[in-house]
PDB file of C-alpha atoms in Angstrom:
ATOM      1  CA  UNK A   1      11.572  11.627 -11.447  1.00  0.00           C
ATOM      2  CA  UNK A   2       9.422  12.899  -8.599  1.00  0.00           C
ATOM      3  CA  UNK A   3       9.100  10.829  -5.526  1.00  0.00           C
ATOM      4  CA  UNK A   4       7.101  10.944  -2.362  1.00  0.00           C
ATOM      5  CA  UNK A   5       9.665  11.934   0.583  1.00  0.00           C
ATOM      6  CA  UNK A   6       9.531  10.417   3.738  1.00  0.00           C
ATOM      7  CA  UNK A   7      11.444  11.058   7.041  1.00  0.00           C
ATOM      8  CA  UNK A   8      12.668   9.320   9.301  1.00  0.00           C
ATOM      9  CA  UNK A   9      13.528   6.137   7.246  1.00  0.00           C
ATOM     10  CA  UNK A  10      13.877   4.537  10.749  1.00  0.00           C
ATOM     11  CA  UNK A  11      12.953   5.110  14.340  1.00  0.00           C
ATOM     12  CA  UNK A  12      13.350   3.805  17.900  1.00  0.00           C
ATOM     13  CA  UNK A  13      11.294   4.962  20.781  1.00  0.00           C
ATOM     14  CA  UNK A  14      10.957   3.542  24.305  1.00  0.00           C
ATOM     15  CA  UNK A  15       7.134   3.026  24.882  1.00  0.00           C
ATOM     16  CA  UNK A  16       5.249   5.963  26.131  1.00  0.00           C
ATOM     17  CA  UNK A  17       7.278   8.334  24.235  1.00  0.00           C
ATOM     18  CA  UNK A  18       5.907  10.645  21.506  1.00  0.00           C
ATOM     19  CA  UNK A  19       7.394  10.504  18.140  1.00  0.00           C
ATOM     20  CA  UNK A  20       6.409  12.112  14.363  1.00  0.00           C
ATOM     21  CA  UNK A  21       7.038  10.541  11.070  1.00  0.00           C
ATOM     22  CA  UNK A  22       6.697  13.374   7.969  1.00  0.00           C
ATOM     23  CA  UNK A  23       5.995  13.109   4.782  1.00  0.00           C
ATOM     24  CA  UNK A  24       6.294  15.512   1.836  1.00  0.00           C
ATOM     25  CA  UNK A  25       3.821  14.143  -1.437  1.00  0.00           C
ATOM     26  CA  UNK A  26       4.751  14.301  -5.367  1.00  0.00           C
ATOM     27  CA  UNK A  27       4.153  18.225  -6.139  1.00  0.00           C
ATOM     28  CA  UNK A  28       0.764  19.496  -7.158  1.00  0.00           C
ATOM     29  CA  UNK A  29      -0.671  16.145  -5.563  1.00  0.00           C
ATOM     30  CA  UNK A  30      -4.037  16.931  -3.908  1.00  0.00           C
ATOM     31  CA  UNK A  31      -4.614  13.161  -2.349  1.00  0.00           C
ATOM     32  CA  UNK A  32      -2.245  12.411   0.541  1.00  0.00           C
ATOM     33  CA  UNK A  33      -2.460   8.746   2.560  1.00  0.00           C
ATOM     34  CA  UNK A  34      -0.730   7.521   5.750  1.00  0.00           C
ATOM     35  CA  UNK A  35      -0.638   3.624   5.664  1.00  0.00           C
ATOM     36  CA  UNK A  36       0.462   1.215   8.807  1.00  0.00           C
ATOM     37  CA  UNK A  37       1.926  -2.303   7.685  1.00  0.00           C
ATOM     38  CA  UNK A  38       2.541  -4.743  10.316  1.00  0.00           C
ATOM     39  CA  UNK A  39       4.984  -6.961   9.345  1.00  0.00           C
ATOM     40  CA  UNK A  40       3.829  -9.838   7.195  1.00  0.00           C
ATOM     41  CA  UNK A  41       0.665  -7.948   6.393  1.00  0.00           C
ATOM     42  CA  UNK A  42      -0.938  -6.112   3.842  1.00  0.00           C
ATOM     43  CA  UNK A  43      -0.872  -1.964   4.418  1.00  0.00           C
ATOM     44  CA  UNK A  44      -4.148  -0.138   5.959  1.00  0.00           C
ATOM     45  CA  UNK A  45      -4.963   2.730   5.748  1.00  0.00           C
ATOM     46  CA  UNK A  46      -4.764   4.995   8.571  1.00  0.00           C
ATOM     47  CA  UNK A  47      -5.713   8.473   7.421  1.00  0.00           C
ATOM     48  CA  UNK A  48      -6.576  10.350   3.992  1.00  0.00           C
ATOM     49  CA  UNK A  49      -6.457  13.845   3.099  1.00  0.00           C
ATOM     50  CA  UNK A  50      -7.724  15.790   0.164  1.00  0.00           C
ATOM     51  CA  UNK A  51      -6.002  18.730   0.059  1.00  0.00           C
ATOM     52  CA  UNK A  52      -6.229  20.016   3.917  1.00  0.00           C
ATOM     53  CA  UNK A  53      -9.098  17.888   4.658  1.00  0.00           C
ATOM     54  CA  UNK A  54      -9.221  14.728   5.935  1.00  0.00           C
ATOM     55  CA  UNK A  55     -11.652  12.301   3.798  1.00  0.00           C
ATOM     56  CA  UNK A  56     -11.365   9.165   6.090  1.00  0.00           C
ATOM     57  CA  UNK A  57      -9.928   8.607   9.257  1.00  0.00           C
ATOM     58  CA  UNK A  58     -11.930   5.592  10.485  1.00  0.00           C
ATOM     59  CA  UNK A  59      -9.248   3.368  11.087  1.00  0.00           C
ATOM     60  CA  UNK A  60      -6.985   6.170  13.325  1.00  0.00           C
ATOM     61  CA  UNK A  61      -6.383   5.244  16.822  1.00  0.00           C
ATOM     62  CA  UNK A  62      -7.846   8.743  17.565  1.00  0.00           C
ATOM     63  CA  UNK A  63      -6.656   8.676  21.416  1.00  0.00           C
ATOM     64  CA  UNK A  64      -2.937   8.206  20.981  1.00  0.00           C
ATOM     65  CA  UNK A  65      -3.019   9.445  16.828  1.00  0.00           C
ATOM     66  CA  UNK A  66      -3.375  12.809  15.299  1.00  0.00           C
ATOM     67  CA  UNK A  67      -2.354  13.507  11.628  1.00  0.00           C
ATOM     68  CA  UNK A  68      -2.225  17.053   9.774  1.00  0.00           C
ATOM     69  CA  UNK A  69      -1.791  18.522   6.468  1.00  0.00           C
ATOM     70  CA  UNK A  70      -2.234  22.089   6.965  1.00  0.00           C
ATOM     71  CA  UNK A  71      -1.643  24.042   3.723  1.00  0.00           C
ATOM     72  CA  UNK A  72      -2.441  21.228   1.666  1.00  0.00           C
ATOM     73  CA  UNK A  73       1.121  20.242   1.023  1.00  0.00           C
ATOM     74  CA  UNK A  74       3.170  17.787   3.149  1.00  0.00           C
ATOM     75  CA  UNK A  75       1.724  16.119   6.510  1.00  0.00           C
ATOM     76  CA  UNK A  76       3.179  14.671   9.790  1.00  0.00           C
ATOM     77  CA  UNK A  77       1.567  11.735  11.726  1.00  0.00           C
ATOM     78  CA  UNK A  78       2.305  11.816  15.499  1.00  0.00           C
ATOM     79  CA  UNK A  79       1.700   8.892  18.202  1.00  0.00           C
ATOM     80  CA  UNK A  80       1.639  10.211  21.509  1.00  0.00           C
ATOM     81  CA  UNK A  81       2.208   7.672  23.630  1.00  0.00           C
ATOM     82  CA  UNK A  82       3.611   5.015  21.335  1.00  0.00           C
ATOM     83  CA  UNK A  83       2.602   1.208  22.556  1.00  0.00           C
ATOM     84  CA  UNK A  84       5.109  -1.555  21.637  1.00  0.00           C
ATOM     85  CA  UNK A  85       1.886  -2.575  19.153  1.00  0.00           C
ATOM     86  CA  UNK A  86       2.734   0.574  17.201  1.00  0.00           C
ATOM     87  CA  UNK A  87       6.133  -1.067  15.546  1.00  0.00           C
ATOM     88  CA  UNK A  88       5.611  -0.898  11.763  1.00  0.00           C
ATOM     89  CA  UNK A  89       6.278   0.164   8.466  1.00  0.00           C
ATOM     90  CA  UNK A  90       4.156   3.891   8.091  1.00  0.00           C
ATOM     91  CA  UNK A  91       3.539   4.313   4.747  1.00  0.00           C
ATOM     92  CA  UNK A  92       2.576   7.900   2.702  1.00  0.00           C
ATOM     93  CA  UNK A  93       1.508   8.142  -1.107  1.00  0.00           C
ATOM     94  CA  UNK A  94      -0.440  10.243  -2.834  1.00  0.00           C
ATOM     95  CA  UNK A  95      -2.221  10.756  -5.945  1.00  0.00           C
ATOM     96  CA  UNK A  96      -3.068  13.793  -8.597  1.00  0.00           C
ATOM     97  CA  UNK A  97      -6.769  13.702  -7.687  1.00  0.00           C
ATOM     98  CA  UNK A  98      -9.259  11.497  -6.817  1.00  0.00           C
ATOM     99  CA  UNK A  99      -8.402   7.745  -6.657  1.00  0.00           C
ATOM    100  CA  UNK A 100      -9.699   6.523 -10.347  1.00  0.00           C
ATOM    101  CA  UNK A 101      -7.560   5.920 -12.912  1.00  0.00           C
ATOM    102  CA  UNK A 102      -4.060   6.485 -11.731  1.00  0.00           C
ATOM    103  CA  UNK A 103      -2.255   4.491  -9.141  1.00  0.00           C
ATOM    104  CA  UNK A 104      -1.414   6.176  -5.765  1.00  0.00           C
ATOM    105  CA  UNK A 105       2.851   6.380  -5.404  1.00  0.00           C
ATOM    106  CA  UNK A 106       4.071   5.166  -2.222  1.00  0.00           C
ATOM    107  CA  UNK A 107       7.415   6.825  -0.273  1.00  0.00           C
ATOM    108  CA  UNK A 108       9.919   4.737   1.141  1.00  0.00           C
ATOM    109  CA  UNK A 109       8.214   4.270   4.716  1.00  0.00           C
ATOM    110  CA  UNK A 110       9.556   5.170   7.962  1.00  0.00           C
ATOM    111  CA  UNK A 111      10.298   1.681  10.508  1.00  0.00           C
ATOM    112  CA  UNK A 112       9.300   2.784  13.619  1.00  0.00           C
ATOM    113  CA  UNK A 113      10.310  -0.086  16.683  1.00  0.00           C
ATOM    114  CA  UNK A 114       8.584   0.531  20.006  1.00  0.00           C
ATOM    115  CA  UNK A 115      11.005  -0.793  22.975  1.00  0.00           C
TER     116      UNK A 115
ATOM    117  CA  UNK B   1     -16.756  -5.374   4.366  1.00  0.00           C
ATOM    118  CA  UNK B   2     -14.246  -5.654   1.184  1.00  0.00           C
ATOM    119  CA  UNK B   3     -11.839  -8.512   2.787  1.00  0.00           C
ATOM    120  CA  UNK B   4      -8.890  -9.460   0.261  1.00  0.00           C
ATOM    121  CA  UNK B   5      -6.641 -12.585   0.164  1.00  0.00           C
ATOM    122  CA  UNK B   6      -3.452 -13.865  -1.513  1.00  0.00           C
ATOM    123  CA  UNK B   7      -2.684 -17.523  -2.035  1.00  0.00           C
ATOM    124  CA  UNK B   8      -0.057 -18.557  -1.624  1.00  0.00           C
ATOM    125  CA  UNK B   9       1.782 -16.980   1.498  1.00  0.00           C
ATOM    126  CA  UNK B  10       4.817 -17.426   0.224  1.00  0.00           C
ATOM    127  CA  UNK B  11       6.001 -18.872  -3.135  1.00  0.00           C
ATOM    128  CA  UNK B  12       9.578 -20.455  -3.974  1.00  0.00           C
ATOM    129  CA  UNK B  13      10.786 -21.149  -7.704  1.00  0.00           C
ATOM    130  CA  UNK B  14      13.467 -22.074  -9.749  1.00  0.00           C
ATOM    131  CA  UNK B  15      14.731 -19.419 -12.589  1.00  0.00           C
ATOM    132  CA  UNK B  16      13.083 -19.794 -15.485  1.00  0.00           C
ATOM    133  CA  UNK B  17       9.931 -20.901 -14.173  1.00  0.00           C
ATOM    134  CA  UNK B  18       5.939 -19.194 -15.662  1.00  0.00           C
ATOM    135  CA  UNK B  19       4.139 -18.728 -12.273  1.00  0.00           C
ATOM    136  CA  UNK B  20       1.029 -17.413 -11.318  1.00  0.00           C
ATOM    137  CA  UNK B  21      -0.131 -15.284  -8.185  1.00  0.00           C
ATOM    138  CA  UNK B  22      -3.633 -15.689  -6.603  1.00  0.00           C
ATOM    139  CA  UNK B  23      -5.527 -12.811  -5.312  1.00  0.00           C
ATOM    140  CA  UNK B  24      -9.509 -13.080  -4.529  1.00  0.00           C
ATOM    141  CA  UNK B  25     -12.141 -10.550  -3.011  1.00  0.00           C
ATOM    142  CA  UNK B  26     -15.653 -10.477  -1.414  1.00  0.00           C
ATOM    143  CA  UNK B  27     -16.928  -7.669  -2.982  1.00  0.00           C
ATOM    144  CA  UNK B  28     -17.253  -7.276  -6.793  1.00  0.00           C
ATOM    145  CA  UNK B  29     -18.404  -3.241  -6.554  1.00  0.00           C
ATOM    146  CA  UNK B  30     -14.422  -2.361  -6.852  1.00  0.00           C
ATOM    147  CA  UNK B  31     -13.784   0.714  -9.000  1.00  0.00           C
ATOM    148  CA  UNK B  32     -10.596  -1.265  -9.880  1.00  0.00           C
ATOM    149  CA  UNK B  33      -7.185  -4.102  -8.838  1.00  0.00           C
ATOM    150  CA  UNK B  34      -3.886  -3.045  -8.662  1.00  0.00           C
ATOM    151  CA  UNK B  35      -0.655  -5.465  -8.486  1.00  0.00           C
ATOM    152  CA  UNK B  36       2.210  -4.047  -6.386  1.00  0.00           C
ATOM    153  CA  UNK B  37       5.937  -5.088  -6.084  1.00  0.00           C
ATOM    154  CA  UNK B  38       7.522  -4.343  -2.696  1.00  0.00           C
ATOM    155  CA  UNK B  39      11.148  -5.134  -1.988  1.00  0.00           C
ATOM    156  CA  UNK B  40      12.466  -6.006   1.827  1.00  0.00           C
ATOM    157  CA  UNK B  41      11.850  -2.620   4.397  1.00  0.00           C
ATOM    158  CA  UNK B  42      11.443  -0.246   1.085  1.00  0.00           C
ATOM    159  CA  UNK B  43       7.973   1.179  -0.250  1.00  0.00           C
ATOM    160  CA  UNK B  44       5.723   0.048  -3.148  1.00  0.00           C
ATOM    161  CA  UNK B  45       5.633   0.025  -6.677  1.00  0.00           C
ATOM    162  CA  UNK B  46       2.926  -0.409  -9.074  1.00  0.00           C
ATOM    163  CA  UNK B  47       3.290  -3.157 -11.340  1.00  0.00           C
ATOM    164  CA  UNK B  48      -0.279  -2.847 -13.154  1.00  0.00           C
ATOM    165  CA  UNK B  49      -3.371  -1.383 -12.593  1.00  0.00           C
ATOM    166  CA  UNK B  50      -6.661  -2.669 -14.260  1.00  0.00           C
ATOM    167  CA  UNK B  51      -9.684  -0.945 -14.147  1.00  0.00           C
ATOM    168  CA  UNK B  52     -12.935  -2.672 -13.310  1.00  0.00           C
ATOM    169  CA  UNK B  53     -14.410  -2.589 -16.919  1.00  0.00           C
ATOM    170  CA  UNK B  54     -10.793  -4.208 -18.315  1.00  0.00           C
ATOM    171  CA  UNK B  55     -10.000  -7.669 -17.970  1.00  0.00           C
ATOM    172  CA  UNK B  56      -6.579  -7.568 -18.482  1.00  0.00           C
ATOM    173  CA  UNK B  57      -2.998  -5.927 -18.060  1.00  0.00           C
ATOM    174  CA  UNK B  58       0.052  -6.641 -19.514  1.00  0.00           C
ATOM    175  CA  UNK B  59       3.173  -5.102 -18.996  1.00  0.00           C
ATOM    176  CA  UNK B  60       6.526  -6.707 -20.314  1.00  0.00           C
ATOM    177  CA  UNK B  61       6.934 -10.384 -18.796  1.00  0.00           C
ATOM    178  CA  UNK B  62       3.759  -9.568 -16.428  1.00  0.00           C
ATOM    179  CA  UNK B  63       0.065  -9.894 -17.457  1.00  0.00           C
ATOM    180  CA  UNK B  64      -2.703  -9.269 -14.993  1.00  0.00           C
ATOM    181  CA  UNK B  65      -6.006 -10.812 -15.470  1.00  0.00           C
ATOM    182  CA  UNK B  66      -9.341  -9.828 -13.168  1.00  0.00           C
ATOM    183  CA  UNK B  67     -12.717 -11.503 -13.192  1.00  0.00           C
ATOM    184  CA  UNK B  68     -14.969  -8.718 -11.426  1.00  0.00           C
ATOM    185  CA  UNK B  69     -17.931 -11.258 -10.642  1.00  0.00           C
ATOM    186  CA  UNK B  70     -15.892 -14.246  -9.744  1.00  0.00           C
ATOM    187  CA  UNK B  71     -13.953 -11.876  -7.266  1.00  0.00           C
ATOM    188  CA  UNK B  72     -10.373 -13.268  -8.837  1.00  0.00           C
ATOM    189  CA  UNK B  73      -7.368 -11.683  -9.851  1.00  0.00           C
ATOM    190  CA  UNK B  74      -3.971 -13.479 -11.196  1.00  0.00           C
ATOM    191  CA  UNK B  75      -0.464 -11.941 -11.576  1.00  0.00           C
ATOM    192  CA  UNK B  76       1.477 -14.263 -13.976  1.00  0.00           C
ATOM    193  CA  UNK B  77       5.120 -13.652 -14.266  1.00  0.00           C
ATOM    194  CA  UNK B  78       6.787 -15.088 -17.582  1.00  0.00           C
ATOM    195  CA  UNK B  79      10.541 -16.673 -17.210  1.00  0.00           C
ATOM    196  CA  UNK B  80      10.915 -15.462 -13.474  1.00  0.00           C
ATOM    197  CA  UNK B  81      14.131 -14.411 -12.766  1.00  0.00           C
ATOM    198  CA  UNK B  82      16.243 -13.676  -9.577  1.00  0.00           C
ATOM    199  CA  UNK B  83      15.965  -9.903  -9.699  1.00  0.00           C
ATOM    200  CA  UNK B  84      11.466 -10.723  -9.523  1.00  0.00           C
ATOM    201  CA  UNK B  85      12.192 -11.743  -5.561  1.00  0.00           C
ATOM    202  CA  UNK B  86       9.862  -9.448  -3.633  1.00  0.00           C
ATOM    203  CA  UNK B  87       6.599  -9.595  -1.634  1.00  0.00           C
ATOM    204  CA  UNK B  88       3.873  -8.560  -4.192  1.00  0.00           C
ATOM    205  CA  UNK B  89       0.695  -7.555  -3.313  1.00  0.00           C
ATOM    206  CA  UNK B  90      -3.071  -7.057  -4.596  1.00  0.00           C
ATOM    207  CA  UNK B  91      -4.958  -4.473  -3.758  1.00  0.00           C
ATOM    208  CA  UNK B  92      -8.391  -3.183  -4.875  1.00  0.00           C
ATOM    209  CA  UNK B  93      -9.744   0.344  -4.793  1.00  0.00           C
ATOM    210  CA  UNK B  94     -13.093   0.966  -3.257  1.00  0.00           C
ATOM    211  CA  UNK B  95     -15.722   3.983  -3.308  1.00  0.00           C
ATOM    212  CA  UNK B  96     -15.159   6.046   0.143  1.00  0.00           C
ATOM    213  CA  UNK B  97     -15.647   9.859  -0.762  1.00  0.00           C
ATOM    214  CA  UNK B  98     -12.348   9.991  -2.292  1.00  0.00           C
ATOM    215  CA  UNK B  99     -11.205   6.323  -2.858  1.00  0.00           C
ATOM    216  CA  UNK B 100      -9.794   3.718  -0.609  1.00  0.00           C
ATOM    217  CA  UNK B 101      -7.088   0.871  -2.081  1.00  0.00           C
ATOM    218  CA  UNK B 102      -7.485  -2.744   0.371  1.00  0.00           C
ATOM    219  CA  UNK B 103      -4.852  -5.014   0.226  1.00  0.00           C
ATOM    220  CA  UNK B 104      -4.189  -8.455   0.724  1.00  0.00           C
ATOM    221  CA  UNK B 105      -1.640  -9.544   2.621  1.00  0.00           C
ATOM    222  CA  UNK B 106       0.678 -10.288  -0.097  1.00  0.00           C
ATOM    223  CA  UNK B 107       2.864 -12.857  -1.622  1.00  0.00           C
ATOM    224  CA  UNK B 108       6.554 -13.591  -0.661  1.00  0.00           C
ATOM    225  CA  UNK B 109       8.383 -14.810  -3.653  1.00  0.00           C
ATOM    226  CA  UNK B 110      11.752 -16.049  -4.302  1.00  0.00           C
ATOM    227  CA  UNK B 111      12.921 -17.092  -7.003  1.00  0.00           C
ATOM    228  CA  UNK B 112      16.495 -19.374  -7.295  1.00  0.00           C
ATOM    229  CA  UNK B 113      19.448 -19.104  -9.602  1.00  0.00           C
TER     230      UNK B 113
END
């Protein structure tokens, strides 16, 4: 069964360093989401792509976070510089088309720890 | 602004018990409601998806109901098993330019043998 791939699975970094996360959605899925999940809370949407275009990045802290999906396939989320409050699970999800009747398929996540 | 709340935050039950998890949302303008399961340190697995025009969905020992007018959903788990231990998340899909999930904070379930 096809799955959403994410790497790395775990990342430990020091405050003020740069980090990057990678996501490869299920083949053919047009919509890609990045979520941040702080321990004990539900995921919160950071950015949503439809193909290579950003649909929603209203909750993305744009002073330090950036996201791209250059060819409308895989995606990279970057944080520069990392802050202590960025420690969280970063989840990627994909969807065949627009929201609708389909469920989002989630990857295993990247656990970020900022020291 | 849509807000999703789940009660209780944590629940511990003995094996075999039937249980109910609750989810409430503040804005009835939703496209669908979904229940997810999350094991510790892992991603999310979709359990049930209820369209806004539906009242309930069933899968095996799981049954989810939706009352859109009152802003409530319940997840019923029959004959609970230790393998059901996980965090259960409720999420509503709202309209933005592409469909956006708003999650509750989850209910951490522990089923004791």
